[in-house]
Coordinates of C-alpha atoms and ligand atoms in Angstrom, one line a residue:
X129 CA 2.3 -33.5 19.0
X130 CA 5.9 -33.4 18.0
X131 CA 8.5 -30.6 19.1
X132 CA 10.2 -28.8 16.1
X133 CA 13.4 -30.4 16.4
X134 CA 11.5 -33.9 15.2
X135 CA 9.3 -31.8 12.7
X136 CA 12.7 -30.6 10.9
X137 CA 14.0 -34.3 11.0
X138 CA 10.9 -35.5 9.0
X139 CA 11.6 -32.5 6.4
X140 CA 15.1 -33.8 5.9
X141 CA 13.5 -37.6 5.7
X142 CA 10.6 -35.5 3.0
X143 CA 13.4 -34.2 1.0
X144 CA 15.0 -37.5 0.2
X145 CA 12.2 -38.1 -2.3
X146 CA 10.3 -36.3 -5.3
X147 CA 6.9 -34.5 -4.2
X148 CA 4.9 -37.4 -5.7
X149 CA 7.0 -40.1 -3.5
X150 CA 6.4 -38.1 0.1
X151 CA 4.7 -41.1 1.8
X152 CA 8.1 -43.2 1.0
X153 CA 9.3 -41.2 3.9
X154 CA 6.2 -42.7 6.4
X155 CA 8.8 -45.0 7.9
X156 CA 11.2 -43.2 8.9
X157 CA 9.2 -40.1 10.2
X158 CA 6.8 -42.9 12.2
X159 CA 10.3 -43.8 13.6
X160 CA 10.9 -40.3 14.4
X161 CA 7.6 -39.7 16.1
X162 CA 8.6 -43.1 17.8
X163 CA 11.7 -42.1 19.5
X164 CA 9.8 -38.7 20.7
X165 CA 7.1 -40.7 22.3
X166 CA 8.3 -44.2 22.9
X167 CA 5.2 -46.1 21.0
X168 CA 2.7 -45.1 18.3
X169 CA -0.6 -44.1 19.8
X170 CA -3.6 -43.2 17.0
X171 CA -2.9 -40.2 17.4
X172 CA 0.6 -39.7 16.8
X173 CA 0.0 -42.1 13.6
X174 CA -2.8 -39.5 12.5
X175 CA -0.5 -36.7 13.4
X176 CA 2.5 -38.0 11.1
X177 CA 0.6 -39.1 8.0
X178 CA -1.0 -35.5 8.0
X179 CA 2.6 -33.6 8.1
X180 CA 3.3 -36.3 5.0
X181 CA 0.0 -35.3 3.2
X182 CA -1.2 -38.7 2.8
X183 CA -4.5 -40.8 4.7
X184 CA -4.1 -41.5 8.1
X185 CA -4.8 -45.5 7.2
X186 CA -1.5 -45.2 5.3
X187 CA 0.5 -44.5 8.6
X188 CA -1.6 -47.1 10.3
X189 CA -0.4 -49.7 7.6
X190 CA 2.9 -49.1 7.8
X191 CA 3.5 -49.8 12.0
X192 CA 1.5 -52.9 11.8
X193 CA 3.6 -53.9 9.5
X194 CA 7.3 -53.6 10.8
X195 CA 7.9 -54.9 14.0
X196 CA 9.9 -52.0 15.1
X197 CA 7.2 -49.9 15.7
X198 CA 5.1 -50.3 18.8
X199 CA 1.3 -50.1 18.4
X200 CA 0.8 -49.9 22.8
X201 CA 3.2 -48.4 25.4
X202 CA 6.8 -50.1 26.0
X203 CA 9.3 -49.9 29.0
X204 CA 12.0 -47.3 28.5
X205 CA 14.4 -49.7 27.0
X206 CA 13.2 -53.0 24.9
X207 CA 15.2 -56.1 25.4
X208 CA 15.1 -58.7 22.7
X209 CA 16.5 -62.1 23.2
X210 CA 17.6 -63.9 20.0
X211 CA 15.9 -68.1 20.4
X212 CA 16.7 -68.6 17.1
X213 CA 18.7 -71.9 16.2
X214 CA 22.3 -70.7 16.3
X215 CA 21.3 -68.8 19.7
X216 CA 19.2 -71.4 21.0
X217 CA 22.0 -74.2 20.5
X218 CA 24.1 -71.9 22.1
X219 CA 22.5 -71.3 25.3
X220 CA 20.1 -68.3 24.6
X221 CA 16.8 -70.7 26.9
X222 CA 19.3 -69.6 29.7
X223 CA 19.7 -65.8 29.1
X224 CA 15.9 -65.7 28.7
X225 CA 15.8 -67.7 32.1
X226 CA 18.4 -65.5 33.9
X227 CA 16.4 -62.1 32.4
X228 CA 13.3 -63.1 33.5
X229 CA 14.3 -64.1 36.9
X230 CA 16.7 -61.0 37.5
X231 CA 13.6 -58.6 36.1
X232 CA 11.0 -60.2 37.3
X233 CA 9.2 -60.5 34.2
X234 CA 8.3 -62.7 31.4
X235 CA 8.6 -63.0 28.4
X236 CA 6.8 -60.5 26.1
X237 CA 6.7 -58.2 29.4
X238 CA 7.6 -55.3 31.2
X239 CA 9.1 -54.2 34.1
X240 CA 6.5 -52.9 37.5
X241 CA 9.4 -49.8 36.7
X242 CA 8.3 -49.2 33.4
X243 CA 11.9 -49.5 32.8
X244 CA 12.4 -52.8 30.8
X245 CA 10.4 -54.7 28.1
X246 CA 11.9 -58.5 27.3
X247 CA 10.9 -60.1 24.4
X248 CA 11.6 -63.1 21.9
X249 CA 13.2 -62.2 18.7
X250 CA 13.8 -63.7 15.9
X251 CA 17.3 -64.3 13.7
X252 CA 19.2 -61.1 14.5
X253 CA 21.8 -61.7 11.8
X254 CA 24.7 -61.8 14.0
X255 CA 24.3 -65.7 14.5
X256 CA 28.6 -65.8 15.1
X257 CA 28.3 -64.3 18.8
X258 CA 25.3 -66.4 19.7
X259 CA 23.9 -66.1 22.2
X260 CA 22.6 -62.7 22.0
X261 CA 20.4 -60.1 22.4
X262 CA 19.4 -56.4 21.4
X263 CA 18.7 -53.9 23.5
X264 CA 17.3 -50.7 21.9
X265 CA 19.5 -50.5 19.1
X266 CA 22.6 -52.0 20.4
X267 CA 23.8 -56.0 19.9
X268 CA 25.0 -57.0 23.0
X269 CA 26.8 -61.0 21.9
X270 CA 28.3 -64.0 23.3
X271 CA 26.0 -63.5 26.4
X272 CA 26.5 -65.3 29.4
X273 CA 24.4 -64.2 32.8
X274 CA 26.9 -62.2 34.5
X275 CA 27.3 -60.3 31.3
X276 CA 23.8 -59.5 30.8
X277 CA 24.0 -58.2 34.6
X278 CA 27.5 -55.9 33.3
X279 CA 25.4 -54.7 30.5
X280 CA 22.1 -54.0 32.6
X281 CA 23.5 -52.5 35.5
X282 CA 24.5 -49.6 33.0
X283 CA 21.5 -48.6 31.3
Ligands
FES539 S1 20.2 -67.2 15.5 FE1 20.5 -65.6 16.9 S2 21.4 -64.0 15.8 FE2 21.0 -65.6 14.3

């Protein structure tokens, strides 16, 4: 389910915490098993809360909770579109117009590629370069269209 390379990265996450504490270290090995397979199937969830020792409800718990984890395949790389006020009043209705024109997609959809997934997001905390946007886990800021087509045309 996961190669060994991600098995030895949860076993340095498991050794940041005292043998009673091992399902402290859920998020970040769900995280793990993430980037290896791009969302969180059953499976992998059942998979990862049995190489932490704890109830396969407990991994469960933990993705629906964060947003970060996804709970049903995604495109290859996520797109997330700040609306929030400082981005809004800044011109982010635009960037989401110009994204889902440019990828043929709505919001909260993903590319016929499989290569793009554009969402809504909320405060991204870096409100001084409104408008902006995340993509995987980069902040892309001060936005405007034909830099969202510069930054696209590279990934
Ligand atoms: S309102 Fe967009 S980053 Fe804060």
């Amino acid at each position: 389910m996961l190669p060994a390379a991600r098995l030895r990265e949860i076993e340095r996450e498991l050794a940041k915490y005292p043998p009673e504490q091992r399902q402290s270290a859920l998020p970040a090995a769900l995280r793990i098993a993430q980037d290896e397979h791009g969302w969180l199937s059953a499976e992998v969830m059942e998979f990862v809360a049995g190489v932490i020792g704890v109830p396969p409800v407990r991994a469960h718990e933990v993705a629906t909770f964060y947003s970060m984890f996804e709970l049903a395949p995604v495109g290859r790389h996520k797109i997330s579109v700040c609306t929030n006020i400082s981005c809004m009043l800044r011109g982010s209705a635009g960037i989401v117009a110009h994204l889902e024109k440019k990828l043929k997609v709505k919001l909260g959809g993903t590319t016929a590629d499989g290569k793009f997934t554009l969402r809504e997001a909320e405060c991204l905390a870096a409100c001084a370069g409104a408008p902006m946007m995340q993509i995987d886990r980069e902040y892309y800021e001060n936005l405007t269209p034909e830099r969202v087509d510069e930054v696209l045309e590279k990934l």
